PDB file of C-alpha atoms in Angstrom:
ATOM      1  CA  UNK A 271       0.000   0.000   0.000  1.00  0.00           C
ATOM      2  CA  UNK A 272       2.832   2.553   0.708  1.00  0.00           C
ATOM      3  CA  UNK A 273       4.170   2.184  -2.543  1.00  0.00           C
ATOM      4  CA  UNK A 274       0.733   3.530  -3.959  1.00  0.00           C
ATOM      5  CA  UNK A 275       0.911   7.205  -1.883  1.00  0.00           C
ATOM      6  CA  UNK A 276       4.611   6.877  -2.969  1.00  0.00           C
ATOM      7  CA  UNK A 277       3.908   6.986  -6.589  1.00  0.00           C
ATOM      8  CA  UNK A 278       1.106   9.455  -6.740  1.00  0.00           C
ATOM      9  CA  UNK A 279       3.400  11.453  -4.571  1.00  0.00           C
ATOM     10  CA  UNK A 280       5.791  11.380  -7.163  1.00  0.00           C
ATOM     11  CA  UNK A 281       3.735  12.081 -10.274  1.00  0.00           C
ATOM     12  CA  UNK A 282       2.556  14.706  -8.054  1.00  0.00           C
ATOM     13  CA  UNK A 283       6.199  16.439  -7.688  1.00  0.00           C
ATOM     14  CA  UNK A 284       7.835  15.498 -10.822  1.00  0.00           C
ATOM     15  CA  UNK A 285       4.900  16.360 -12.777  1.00  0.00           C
ATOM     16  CA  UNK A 286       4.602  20.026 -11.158  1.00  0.00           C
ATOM     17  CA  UNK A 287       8.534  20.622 -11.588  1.00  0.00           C
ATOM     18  CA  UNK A 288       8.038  20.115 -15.598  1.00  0.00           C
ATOM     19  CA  UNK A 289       5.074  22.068 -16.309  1.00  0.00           C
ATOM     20  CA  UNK A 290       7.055  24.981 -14.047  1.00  0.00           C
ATOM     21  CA  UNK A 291       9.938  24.103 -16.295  1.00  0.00           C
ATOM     22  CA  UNK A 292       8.283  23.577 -19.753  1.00  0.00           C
ATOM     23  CA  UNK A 293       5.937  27.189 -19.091  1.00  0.00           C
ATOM     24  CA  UNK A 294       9.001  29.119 -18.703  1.00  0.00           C
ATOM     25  CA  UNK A 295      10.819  27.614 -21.435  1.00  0.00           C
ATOM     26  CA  UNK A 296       8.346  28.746 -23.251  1.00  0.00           C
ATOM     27  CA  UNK A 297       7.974  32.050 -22.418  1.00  0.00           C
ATOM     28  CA  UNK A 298      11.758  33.043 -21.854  1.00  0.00           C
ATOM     29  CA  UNK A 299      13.613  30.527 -24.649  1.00  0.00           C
ATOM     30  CA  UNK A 300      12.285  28.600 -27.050  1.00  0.00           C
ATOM     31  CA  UNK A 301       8.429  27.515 -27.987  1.00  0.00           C
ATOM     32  CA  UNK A 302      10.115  24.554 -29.868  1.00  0.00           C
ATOM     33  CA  UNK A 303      12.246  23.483 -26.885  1.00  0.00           C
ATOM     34  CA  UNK A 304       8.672  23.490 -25.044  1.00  0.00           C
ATOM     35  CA  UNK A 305       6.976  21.772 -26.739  1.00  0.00           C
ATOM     36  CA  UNK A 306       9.501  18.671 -26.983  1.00  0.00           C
ATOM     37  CA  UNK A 307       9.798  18.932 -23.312  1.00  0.00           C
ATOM     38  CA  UNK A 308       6.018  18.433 -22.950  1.00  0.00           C
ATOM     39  CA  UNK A 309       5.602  15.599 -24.729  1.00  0.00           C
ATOM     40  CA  UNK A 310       8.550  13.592 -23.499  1.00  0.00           C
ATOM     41  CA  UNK A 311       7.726  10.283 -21.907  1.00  0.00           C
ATOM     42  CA  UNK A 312       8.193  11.302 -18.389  1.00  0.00           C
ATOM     43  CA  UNK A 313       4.249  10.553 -17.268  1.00  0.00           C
ATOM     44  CA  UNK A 314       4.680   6.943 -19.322  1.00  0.00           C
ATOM     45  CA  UNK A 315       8.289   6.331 -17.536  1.00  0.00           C
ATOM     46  CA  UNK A 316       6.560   6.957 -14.383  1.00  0.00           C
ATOM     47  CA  UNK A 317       3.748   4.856 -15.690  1.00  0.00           C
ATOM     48  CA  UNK A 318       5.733   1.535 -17.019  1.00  0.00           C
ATOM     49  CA  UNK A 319       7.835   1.420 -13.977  1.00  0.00           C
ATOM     50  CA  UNK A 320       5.496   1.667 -11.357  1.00  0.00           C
ATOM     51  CA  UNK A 321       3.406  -1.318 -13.187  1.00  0.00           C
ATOM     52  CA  UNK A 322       7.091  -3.046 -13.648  1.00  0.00           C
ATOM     53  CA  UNK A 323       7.411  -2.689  -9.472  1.00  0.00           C
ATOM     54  CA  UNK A 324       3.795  -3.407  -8.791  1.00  0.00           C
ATOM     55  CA  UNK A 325       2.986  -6.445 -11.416  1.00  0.00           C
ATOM     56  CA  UNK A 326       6.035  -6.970 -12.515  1.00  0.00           C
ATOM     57  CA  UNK A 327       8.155  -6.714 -16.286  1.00  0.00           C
ATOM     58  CA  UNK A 328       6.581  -8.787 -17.994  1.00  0.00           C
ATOM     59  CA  UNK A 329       3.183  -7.235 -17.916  1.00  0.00           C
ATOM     60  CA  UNK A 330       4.885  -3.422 -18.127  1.00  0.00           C
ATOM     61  CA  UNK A 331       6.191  -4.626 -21.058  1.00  0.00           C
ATOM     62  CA  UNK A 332       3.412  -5.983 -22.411  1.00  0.00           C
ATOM     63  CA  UNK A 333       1.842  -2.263 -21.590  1.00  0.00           C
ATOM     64  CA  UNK A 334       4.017  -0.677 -22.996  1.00  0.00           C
ATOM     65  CA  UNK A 335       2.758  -2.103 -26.830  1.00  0.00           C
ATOM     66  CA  UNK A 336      -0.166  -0.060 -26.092  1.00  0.00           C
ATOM     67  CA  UNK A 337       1.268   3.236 -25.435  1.00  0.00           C
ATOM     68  CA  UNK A 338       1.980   4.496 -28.836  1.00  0.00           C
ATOM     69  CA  UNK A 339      -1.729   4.778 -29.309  1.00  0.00           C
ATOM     70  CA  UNK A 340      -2.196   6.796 -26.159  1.00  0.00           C
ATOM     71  CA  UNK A 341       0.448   8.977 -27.650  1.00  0.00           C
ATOM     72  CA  UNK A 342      -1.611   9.545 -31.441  1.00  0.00           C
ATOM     73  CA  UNK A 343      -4.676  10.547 -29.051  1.00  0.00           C
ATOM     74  CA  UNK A 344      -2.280  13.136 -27.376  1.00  0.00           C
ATOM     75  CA  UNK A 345      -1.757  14.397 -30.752  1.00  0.00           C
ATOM     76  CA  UNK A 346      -4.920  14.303 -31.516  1.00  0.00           C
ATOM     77  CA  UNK A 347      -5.895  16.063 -28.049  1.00  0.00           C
ATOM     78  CA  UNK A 348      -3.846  18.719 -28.835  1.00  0.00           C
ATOM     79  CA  UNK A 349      -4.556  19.549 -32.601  1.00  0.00           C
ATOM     80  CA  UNK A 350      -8.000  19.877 -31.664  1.00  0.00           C
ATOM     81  CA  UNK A 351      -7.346  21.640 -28.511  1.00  0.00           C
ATOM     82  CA  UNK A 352      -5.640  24.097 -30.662  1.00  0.00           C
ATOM     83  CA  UNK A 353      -8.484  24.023 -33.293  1.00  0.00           C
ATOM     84  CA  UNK A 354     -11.165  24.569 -30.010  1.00  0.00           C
ATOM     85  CA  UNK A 355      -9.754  27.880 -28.393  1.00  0.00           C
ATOM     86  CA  UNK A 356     -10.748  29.358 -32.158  1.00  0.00           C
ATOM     87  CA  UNK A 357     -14.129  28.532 -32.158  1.00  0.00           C
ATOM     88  CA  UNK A 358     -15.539  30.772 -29.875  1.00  0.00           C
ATOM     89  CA  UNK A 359     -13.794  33.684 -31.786  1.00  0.00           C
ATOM     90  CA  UNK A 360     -14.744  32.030 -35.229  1.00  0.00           C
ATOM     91  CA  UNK A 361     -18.590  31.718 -33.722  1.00  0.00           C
ATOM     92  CA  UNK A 362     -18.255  35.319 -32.728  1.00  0.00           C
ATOM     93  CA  UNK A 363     -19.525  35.289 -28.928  1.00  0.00           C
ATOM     94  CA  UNK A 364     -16.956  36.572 -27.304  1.00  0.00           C
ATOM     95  CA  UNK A 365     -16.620  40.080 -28.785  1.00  0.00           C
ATOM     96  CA  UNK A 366     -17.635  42.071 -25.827  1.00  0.00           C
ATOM     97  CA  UNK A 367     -16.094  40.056 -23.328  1.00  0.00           C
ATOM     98  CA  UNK A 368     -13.212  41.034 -20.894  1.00  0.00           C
ATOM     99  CA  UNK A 369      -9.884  39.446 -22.305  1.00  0.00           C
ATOM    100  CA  UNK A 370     -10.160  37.143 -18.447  1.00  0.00           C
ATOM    101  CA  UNK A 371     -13.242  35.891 -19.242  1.00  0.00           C
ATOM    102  CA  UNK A 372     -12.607  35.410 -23.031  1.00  0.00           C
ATOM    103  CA  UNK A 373      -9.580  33.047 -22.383  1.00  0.00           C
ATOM    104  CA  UNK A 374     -11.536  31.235 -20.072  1.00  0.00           C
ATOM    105  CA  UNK A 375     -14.419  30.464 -22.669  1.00  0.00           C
ATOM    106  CA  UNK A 376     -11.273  29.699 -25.287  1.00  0.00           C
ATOM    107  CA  UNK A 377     -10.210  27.322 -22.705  1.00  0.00           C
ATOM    108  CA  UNK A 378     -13.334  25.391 -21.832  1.00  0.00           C
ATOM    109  CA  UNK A 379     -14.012  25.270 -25.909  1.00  0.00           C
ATOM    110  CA  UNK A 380     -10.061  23.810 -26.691  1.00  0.00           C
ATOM    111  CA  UNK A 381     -10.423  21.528 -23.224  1.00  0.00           C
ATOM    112  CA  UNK A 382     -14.129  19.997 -24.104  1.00  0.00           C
ATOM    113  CA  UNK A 383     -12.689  19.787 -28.075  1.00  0.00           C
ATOM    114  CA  UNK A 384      -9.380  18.254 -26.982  1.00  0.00           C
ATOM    115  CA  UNK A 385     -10.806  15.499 -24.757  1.00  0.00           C
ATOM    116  CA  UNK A 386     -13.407  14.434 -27.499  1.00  0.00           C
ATOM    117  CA  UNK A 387     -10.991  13.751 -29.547  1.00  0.00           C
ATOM    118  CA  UNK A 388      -8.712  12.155 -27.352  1.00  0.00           C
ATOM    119  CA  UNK A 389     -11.430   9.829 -26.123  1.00  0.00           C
ATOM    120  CA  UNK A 390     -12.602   9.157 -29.002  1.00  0.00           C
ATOM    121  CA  UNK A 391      -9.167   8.389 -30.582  1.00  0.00           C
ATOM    122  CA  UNK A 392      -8.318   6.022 -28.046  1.00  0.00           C
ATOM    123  CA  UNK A 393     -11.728   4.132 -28.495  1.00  0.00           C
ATOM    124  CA  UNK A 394     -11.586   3.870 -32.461  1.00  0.00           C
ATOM    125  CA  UNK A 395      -7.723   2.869 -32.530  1.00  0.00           C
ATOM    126  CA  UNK A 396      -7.909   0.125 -29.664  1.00  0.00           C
ATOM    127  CA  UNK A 397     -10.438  -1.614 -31.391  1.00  0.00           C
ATOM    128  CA  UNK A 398      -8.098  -1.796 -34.492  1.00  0.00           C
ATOM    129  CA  UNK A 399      -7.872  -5.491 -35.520  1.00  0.00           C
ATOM    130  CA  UNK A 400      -4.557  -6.492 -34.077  1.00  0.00           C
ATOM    131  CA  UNK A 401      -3.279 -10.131 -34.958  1.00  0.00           C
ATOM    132  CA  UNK A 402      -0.082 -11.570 -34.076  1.00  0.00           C
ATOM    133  CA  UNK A 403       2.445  -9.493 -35.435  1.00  0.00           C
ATOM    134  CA  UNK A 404       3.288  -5.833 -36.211  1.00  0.00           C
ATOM    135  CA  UNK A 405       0.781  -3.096 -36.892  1.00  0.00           C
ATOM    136  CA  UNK A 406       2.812   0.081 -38.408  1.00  0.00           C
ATOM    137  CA  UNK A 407       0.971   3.472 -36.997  1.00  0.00           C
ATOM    138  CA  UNK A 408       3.113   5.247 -38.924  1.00  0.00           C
ATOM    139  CA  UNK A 409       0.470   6.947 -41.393  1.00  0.00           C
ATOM    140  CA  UNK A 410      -1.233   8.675 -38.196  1.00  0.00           C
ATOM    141  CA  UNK A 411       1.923   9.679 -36.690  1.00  0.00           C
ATOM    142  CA  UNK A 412       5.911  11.081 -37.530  1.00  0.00           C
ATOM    143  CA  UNK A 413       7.572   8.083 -35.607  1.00  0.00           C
ATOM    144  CA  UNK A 414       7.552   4.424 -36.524  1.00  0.00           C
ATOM    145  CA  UNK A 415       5.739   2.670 -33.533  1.00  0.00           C
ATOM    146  CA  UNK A 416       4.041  -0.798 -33.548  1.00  0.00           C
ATOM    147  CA  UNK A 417       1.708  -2.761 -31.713  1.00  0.00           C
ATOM    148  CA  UNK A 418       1.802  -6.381 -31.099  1.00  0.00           C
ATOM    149  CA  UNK A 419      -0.458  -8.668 -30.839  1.00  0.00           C
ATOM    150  CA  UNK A 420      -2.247 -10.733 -28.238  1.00  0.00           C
ATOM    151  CA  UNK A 421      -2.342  -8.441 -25.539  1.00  0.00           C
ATOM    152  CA  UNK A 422      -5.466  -7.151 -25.459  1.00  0.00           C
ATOM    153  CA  UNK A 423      -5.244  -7.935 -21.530  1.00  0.00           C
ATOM    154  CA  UNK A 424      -3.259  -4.902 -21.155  1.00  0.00           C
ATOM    155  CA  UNK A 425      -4.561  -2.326 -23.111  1.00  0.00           C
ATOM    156  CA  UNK A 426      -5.915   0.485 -21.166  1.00  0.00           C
ATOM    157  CA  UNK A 427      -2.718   0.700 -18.304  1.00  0.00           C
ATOM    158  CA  UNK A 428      -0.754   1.231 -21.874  1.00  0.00           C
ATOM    159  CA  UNK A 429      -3.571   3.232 -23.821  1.00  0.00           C
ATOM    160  CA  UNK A 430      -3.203   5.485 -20.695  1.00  0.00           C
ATOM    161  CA  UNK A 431       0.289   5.770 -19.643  1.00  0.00           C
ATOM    162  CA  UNK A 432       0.377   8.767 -22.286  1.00  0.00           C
ATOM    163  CA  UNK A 433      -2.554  10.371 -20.501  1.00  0.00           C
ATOM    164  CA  UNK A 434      -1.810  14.325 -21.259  1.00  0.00           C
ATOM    165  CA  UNK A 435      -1.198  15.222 -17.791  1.00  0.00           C
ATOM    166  CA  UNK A 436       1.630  17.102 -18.274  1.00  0.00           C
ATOM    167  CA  UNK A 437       0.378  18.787 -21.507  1.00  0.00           C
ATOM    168  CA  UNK A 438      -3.161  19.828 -20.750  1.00  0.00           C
ATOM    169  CA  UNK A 439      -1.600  22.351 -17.680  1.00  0.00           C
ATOM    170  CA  UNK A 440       1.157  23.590 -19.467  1.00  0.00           C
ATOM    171  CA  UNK A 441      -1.107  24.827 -22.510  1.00  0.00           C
ATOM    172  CA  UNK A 442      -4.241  26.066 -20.107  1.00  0.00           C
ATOM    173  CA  UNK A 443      -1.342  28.537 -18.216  1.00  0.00           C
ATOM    174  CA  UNK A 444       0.385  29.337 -21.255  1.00  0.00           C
ATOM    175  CA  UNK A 445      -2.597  30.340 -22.999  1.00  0.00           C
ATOM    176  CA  UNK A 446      -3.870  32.017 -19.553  1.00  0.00           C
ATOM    177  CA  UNK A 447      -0.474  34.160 -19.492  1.00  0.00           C
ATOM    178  CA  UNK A 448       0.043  34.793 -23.309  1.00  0.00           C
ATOM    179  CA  UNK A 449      -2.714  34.099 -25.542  1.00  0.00           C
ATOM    180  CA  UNK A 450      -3.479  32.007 -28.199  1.00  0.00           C
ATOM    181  CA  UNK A 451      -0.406  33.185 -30.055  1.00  0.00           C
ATOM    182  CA  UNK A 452       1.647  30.904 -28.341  1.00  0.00           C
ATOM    183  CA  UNK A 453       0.135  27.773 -28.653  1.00  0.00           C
ATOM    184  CA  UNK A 454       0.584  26.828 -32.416  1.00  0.00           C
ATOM    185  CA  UNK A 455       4.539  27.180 -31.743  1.00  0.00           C
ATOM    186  CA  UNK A 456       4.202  25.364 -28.833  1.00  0.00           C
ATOM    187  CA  UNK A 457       2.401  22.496 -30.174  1.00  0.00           C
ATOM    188  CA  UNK A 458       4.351  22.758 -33.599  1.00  0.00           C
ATOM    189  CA  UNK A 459       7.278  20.466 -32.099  1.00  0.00           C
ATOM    190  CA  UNK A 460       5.088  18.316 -29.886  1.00  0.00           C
ATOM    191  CA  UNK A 461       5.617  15.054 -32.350  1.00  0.00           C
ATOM    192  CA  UNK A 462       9.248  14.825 -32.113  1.00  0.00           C
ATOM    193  CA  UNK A 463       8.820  14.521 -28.132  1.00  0.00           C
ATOM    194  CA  UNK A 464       5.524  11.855 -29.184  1.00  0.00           C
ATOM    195  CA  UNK A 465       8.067  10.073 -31.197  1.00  0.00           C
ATOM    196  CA  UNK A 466      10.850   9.853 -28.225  1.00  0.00           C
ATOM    197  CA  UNK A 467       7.691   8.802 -26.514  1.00  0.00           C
ATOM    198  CA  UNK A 468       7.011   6.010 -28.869  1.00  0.00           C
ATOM    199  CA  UNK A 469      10.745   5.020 -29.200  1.00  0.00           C
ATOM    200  CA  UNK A 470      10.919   4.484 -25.250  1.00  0.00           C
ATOM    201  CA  UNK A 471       7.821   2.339 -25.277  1.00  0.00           C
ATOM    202  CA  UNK A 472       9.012   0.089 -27.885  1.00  0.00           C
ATOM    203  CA  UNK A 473      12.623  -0.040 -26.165  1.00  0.00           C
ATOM    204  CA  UNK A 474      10.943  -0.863 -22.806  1.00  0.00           C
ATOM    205  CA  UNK A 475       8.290  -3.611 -24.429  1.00  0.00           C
ATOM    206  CA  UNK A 476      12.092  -4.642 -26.023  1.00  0.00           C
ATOM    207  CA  UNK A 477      14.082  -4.432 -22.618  1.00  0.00           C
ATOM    208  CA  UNK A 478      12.097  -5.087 -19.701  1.00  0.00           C
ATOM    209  CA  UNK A 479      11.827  -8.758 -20.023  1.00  0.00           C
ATOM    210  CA  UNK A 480      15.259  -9.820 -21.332  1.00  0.00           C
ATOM    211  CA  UNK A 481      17.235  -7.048 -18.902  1.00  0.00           C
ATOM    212  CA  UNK A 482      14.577  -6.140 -15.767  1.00  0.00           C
ATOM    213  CA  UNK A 483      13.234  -2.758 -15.088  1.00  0.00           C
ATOM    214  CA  UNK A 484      16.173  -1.016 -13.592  1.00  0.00           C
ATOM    215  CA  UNK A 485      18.770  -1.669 -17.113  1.00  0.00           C
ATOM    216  CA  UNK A 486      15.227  -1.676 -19.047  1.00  0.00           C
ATOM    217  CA  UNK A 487      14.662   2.063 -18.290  1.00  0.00           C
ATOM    218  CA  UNK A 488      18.029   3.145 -18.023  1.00  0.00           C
ATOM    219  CA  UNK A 489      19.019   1.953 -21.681  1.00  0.00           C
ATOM    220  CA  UNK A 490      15.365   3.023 -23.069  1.00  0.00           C
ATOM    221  CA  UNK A 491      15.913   6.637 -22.056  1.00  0.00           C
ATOM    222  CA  UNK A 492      19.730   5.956 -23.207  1.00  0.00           C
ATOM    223  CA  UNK A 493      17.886   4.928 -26.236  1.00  0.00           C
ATOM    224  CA  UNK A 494      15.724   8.383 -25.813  1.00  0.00           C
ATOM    225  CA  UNK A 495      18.493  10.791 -25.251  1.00  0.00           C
ATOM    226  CA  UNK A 496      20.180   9.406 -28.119  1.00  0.00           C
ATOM    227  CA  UNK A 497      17.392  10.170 -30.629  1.00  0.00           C
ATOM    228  CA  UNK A 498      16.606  13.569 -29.451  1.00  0.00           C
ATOM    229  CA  UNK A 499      20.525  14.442 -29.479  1.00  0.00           C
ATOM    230  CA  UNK A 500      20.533  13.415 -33.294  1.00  0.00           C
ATOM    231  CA  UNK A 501      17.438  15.621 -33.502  1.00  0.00           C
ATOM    232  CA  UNK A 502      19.203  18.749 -31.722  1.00  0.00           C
ATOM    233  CA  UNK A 503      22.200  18.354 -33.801  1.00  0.00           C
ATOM    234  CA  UNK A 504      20.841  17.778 -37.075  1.00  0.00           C
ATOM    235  CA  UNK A 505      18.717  21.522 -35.760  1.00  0.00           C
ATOM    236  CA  UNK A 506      22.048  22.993 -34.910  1.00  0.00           C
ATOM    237  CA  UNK A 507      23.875  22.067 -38.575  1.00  0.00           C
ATOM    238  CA  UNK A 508      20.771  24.354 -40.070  1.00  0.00           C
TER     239      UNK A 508
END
């Protein structure tokens, strides 16, 4: 039971360090920067390895299959996010509003869009028919993930280990603080962190069982660091 408070008390701290981190890296540096940092698989590594310590590597890995989906709903969540803070403008209610209450309309509208479609994602996609195998997602999204078959048993821990917890607070305060203006940017570079997302998920459905969840994390995020560095680099030469 202690191990429960432990990791809620975690997600709790860790998650409210990034959103600090990823809002003001936003503001003061670089919207691009942001919006890699928000999608990196922080919330999933918490995820996988507290189901690794709790039901052990096997079944994390096994989890883990099912994460890439979670992560095309978070794209999905925040493309229509994006699209929902417009409609209120595009309807033309808010005209005579205060700017304070305006945001707050934009927000409800992008929050109740974004969560639609994020639902609704997951729901269509998980029902895809999966046999034993590989199914490519790579038409819905920039990285190369797959799903394997015959484990339908854990589906929704992995379907919801990229739950946007980190990215739903970082774009209600940024658009809060700045405006809409911000948010495109923002969002702009959110697949490359999605596709380090995706990469650690295969690495740990990889790792986990041949290596255990201590060298299974530490050589996925190895595996992590080394993709976004080739990223960064490849940014840099331009």
């Amino acid at each position: 039971m202690p191990h429960i408070y432990l990791k809620y008390l975690i997600y709790f701290l860790s998650g409210s360090i990034l959103i600090t981190a990823i809002t003001l890296v936003a503001e003061k540096r670089s919207r691009k920067i942001a919006g890699i940092l928000m999608c990196l698989p922080v919330i999933t590594f918490l995820s996988l390895l507290f189901l690794g310590v709790s039901q052990g590597a096997e079944f994390a890995s096994m989890a883990a299959v099912w994460n890439p989906i979670g992560a095309v709903a978070d794209l999905v969540y925040m493309g229509l996010f994006a699209i929902g803070i417009n409609l209120p403008e595009y309807i033309g209610k808010t005209n005579t509003l205060s700017d304070g209450t305006k945001r707050s309309i934009e927000i409800l509208s992008g929050l109740l869009s974004g969560f639609a479609g994020y639902f609704l994602c997951i729901a269509v996609l998980s029902q895809l028919p999966i046999t034993s195998g590989w199914v490519s997602l790579f038409a819905l999204w920039v990285a190369a993930v797959v799903v394997l078959g015959d484990s339908f048993g854990y589906l929704w821990g992995g379907l919801f280990s990229s739950f946007p917890g980190t990215i739903t607070p970082v774009l209600v305060l940024l658009h809060l603080k700045n405006g809409k203006s911000i948010i495109s940017g923002v969002i702009k570079s959110s697949p490359i962190g999605l596709s380090a997302t995706g990469l650690y998920s295969c690495m740990v459905w990889l790792l986990y069982p041949m290596y255990g969840i201590i060298a299974g994390t530490f050589a996925s995020y190895l595996a992590v660091i080394g993709f976004l560095s080739v990223i960064f680099f490849r940014s840099w030469l331009k």
